[in-house]
Short mmCIF file of C-alpha atoms in Angstrom, two decimals:
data_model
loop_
_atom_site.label_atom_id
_atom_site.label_comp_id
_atom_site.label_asym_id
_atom_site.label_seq_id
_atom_site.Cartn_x
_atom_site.Cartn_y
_atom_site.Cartn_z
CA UNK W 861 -12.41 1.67 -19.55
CA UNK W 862 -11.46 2.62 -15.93
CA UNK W 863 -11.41 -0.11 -13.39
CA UNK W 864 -14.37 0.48 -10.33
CA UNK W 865 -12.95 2.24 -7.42
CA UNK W 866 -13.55 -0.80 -5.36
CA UNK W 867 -11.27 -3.35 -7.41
CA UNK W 868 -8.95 -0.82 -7.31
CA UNK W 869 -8.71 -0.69 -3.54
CA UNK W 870 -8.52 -4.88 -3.55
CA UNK W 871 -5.64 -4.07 -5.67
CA UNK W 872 -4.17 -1.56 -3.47
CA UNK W 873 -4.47 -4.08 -0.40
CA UNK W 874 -2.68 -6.95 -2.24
CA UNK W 875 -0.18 -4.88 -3.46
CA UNK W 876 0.39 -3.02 0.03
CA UNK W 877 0.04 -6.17 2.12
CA UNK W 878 2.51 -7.97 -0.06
CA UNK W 879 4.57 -4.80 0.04
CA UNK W 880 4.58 -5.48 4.02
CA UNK W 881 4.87 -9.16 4.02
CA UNK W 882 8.16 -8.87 1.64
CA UNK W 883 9.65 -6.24 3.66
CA UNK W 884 9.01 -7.85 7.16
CA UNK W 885 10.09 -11.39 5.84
CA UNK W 886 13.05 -10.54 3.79
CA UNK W 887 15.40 -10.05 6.91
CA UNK W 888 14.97 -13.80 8.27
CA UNK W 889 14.98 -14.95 4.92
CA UNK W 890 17.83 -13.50 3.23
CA UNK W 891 20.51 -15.96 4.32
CA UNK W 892 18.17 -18.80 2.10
CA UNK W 893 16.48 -16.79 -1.11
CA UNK W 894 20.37 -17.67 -3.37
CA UNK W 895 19.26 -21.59 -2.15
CA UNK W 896 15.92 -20.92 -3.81
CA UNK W 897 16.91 -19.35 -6.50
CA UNK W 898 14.83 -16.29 -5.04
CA UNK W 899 17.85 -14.06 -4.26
CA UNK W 900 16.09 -11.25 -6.46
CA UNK W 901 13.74 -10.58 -4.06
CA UNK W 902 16.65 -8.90 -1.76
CA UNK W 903 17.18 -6.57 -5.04
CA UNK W 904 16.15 -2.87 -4.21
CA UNK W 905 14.34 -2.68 -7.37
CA UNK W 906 11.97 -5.24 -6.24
CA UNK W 907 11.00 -2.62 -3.27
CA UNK W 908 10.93 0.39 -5.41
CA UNK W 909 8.90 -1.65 -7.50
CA UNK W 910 6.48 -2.20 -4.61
CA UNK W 911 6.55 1.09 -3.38
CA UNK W 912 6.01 2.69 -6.99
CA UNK W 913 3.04 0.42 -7.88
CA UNK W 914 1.61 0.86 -3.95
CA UNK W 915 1.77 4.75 -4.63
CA UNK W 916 0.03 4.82 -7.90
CA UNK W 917 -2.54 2.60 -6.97
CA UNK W 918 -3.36 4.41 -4.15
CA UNK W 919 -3.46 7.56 -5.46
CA UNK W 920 -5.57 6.73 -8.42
CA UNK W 921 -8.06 4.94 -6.62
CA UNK W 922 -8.61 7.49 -3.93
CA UNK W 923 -8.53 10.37 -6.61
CA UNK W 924 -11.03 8.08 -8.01
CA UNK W 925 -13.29 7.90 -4.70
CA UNK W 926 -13.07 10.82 -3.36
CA UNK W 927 -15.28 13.24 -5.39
CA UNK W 928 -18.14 10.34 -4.39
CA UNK W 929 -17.98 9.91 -0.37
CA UNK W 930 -15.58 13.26 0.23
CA UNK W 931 -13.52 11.91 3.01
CA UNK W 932 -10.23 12.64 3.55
CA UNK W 933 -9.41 9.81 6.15
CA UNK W 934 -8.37 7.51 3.92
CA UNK W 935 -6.24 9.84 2.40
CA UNK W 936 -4.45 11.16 5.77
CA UNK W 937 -3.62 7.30 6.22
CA UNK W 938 -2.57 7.34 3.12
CA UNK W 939 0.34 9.21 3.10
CA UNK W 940 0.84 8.06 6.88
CA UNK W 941 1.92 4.97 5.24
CA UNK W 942 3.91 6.19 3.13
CA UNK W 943 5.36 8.60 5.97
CA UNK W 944 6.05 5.48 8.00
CA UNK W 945 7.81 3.81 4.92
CA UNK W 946 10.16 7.08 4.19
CA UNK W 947 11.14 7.32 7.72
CA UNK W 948 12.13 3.64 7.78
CA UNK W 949 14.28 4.26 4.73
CA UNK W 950 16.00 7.36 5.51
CA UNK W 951 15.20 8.71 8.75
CA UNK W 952 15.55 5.63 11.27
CA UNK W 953 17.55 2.71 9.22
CA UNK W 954 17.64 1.43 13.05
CA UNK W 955 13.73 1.00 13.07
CA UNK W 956 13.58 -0.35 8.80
CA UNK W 957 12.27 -3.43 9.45
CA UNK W 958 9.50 -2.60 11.68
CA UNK W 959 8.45 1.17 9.84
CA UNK W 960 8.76 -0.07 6.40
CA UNK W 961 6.15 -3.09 6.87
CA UNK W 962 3.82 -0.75 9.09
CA UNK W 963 3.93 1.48 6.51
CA UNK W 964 2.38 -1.07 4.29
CA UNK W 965 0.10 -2.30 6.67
CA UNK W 966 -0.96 1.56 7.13
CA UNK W 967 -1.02 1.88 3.21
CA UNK W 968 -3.45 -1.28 2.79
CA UNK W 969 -5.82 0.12 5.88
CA UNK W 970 -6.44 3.75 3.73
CA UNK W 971 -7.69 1.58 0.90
CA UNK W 972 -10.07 -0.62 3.48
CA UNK W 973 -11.01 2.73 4.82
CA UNK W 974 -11.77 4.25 0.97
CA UNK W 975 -13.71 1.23 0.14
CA UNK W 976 -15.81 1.26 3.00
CA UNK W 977 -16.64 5.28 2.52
CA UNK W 978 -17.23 3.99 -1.15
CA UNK W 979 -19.26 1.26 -0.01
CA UNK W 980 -21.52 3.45 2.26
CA UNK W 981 -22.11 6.10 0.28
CA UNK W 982 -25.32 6.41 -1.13
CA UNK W 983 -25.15 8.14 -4.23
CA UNK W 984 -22.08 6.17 -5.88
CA UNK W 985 -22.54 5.71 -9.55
#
């Protein structure tokens, strides 16, 4: 059983939002994650983790979409996010912290955009 296009786009926002709200935090809270026994969450497998489960998400659930409302908005922002994330990680280390959680924030916005198109569209099964 598949899960509906738009639960998978809620998904796809929590998981792209937190994505952003780990990477933008984690800088002013690194000194104090060992303290709460949270000193994981500076591990680079946590991110990858993100990152992976953002990108699969996203692409199922627009795969999923698009043969229904055939827009390929949500999809440009898409991989704008993930553009935006890649750049922070290898192209500007200098700009990380503001790329990587505007890539996230970019990421969540193409699944908003998908489930509005998925919303409007009248002939949605």
């Amino acid at each position: 059983m598949s899960l509906k296009s738009e639960k998978l786009d809620q998904l796809g926002m929590t998981a792209s939002i937190a994505c952003a709200i780990h990477c933008a935090a984690l800088p002013f809270l690194i000194g104090t994650l060992p303290l709460l026994g949270l000193s994981f969450l500076a591990d680079s497998w946590v991110e990858i983790t993100m990152i992976c489960l953002s990108l699969a998400i996203g692409v199922y659930s627009l795969s999923v979409s698009y043969p229904k409302h055939k827009k390929k908005i949500p999809l440009i922002v898409l991989i704008a996010g993930f553009v935006l994330i890649g750049a922070g990680h290898y192209l500007a280390e200098d700009l990380e912290a503001v790329l990587i959680p505007l890539g996230g924030f970019t990421i969540a916005a193409a699944h908003l955009i998908n489930w509005r198109y998925s919303r409007n569209c009248s002939h949605t099964n």
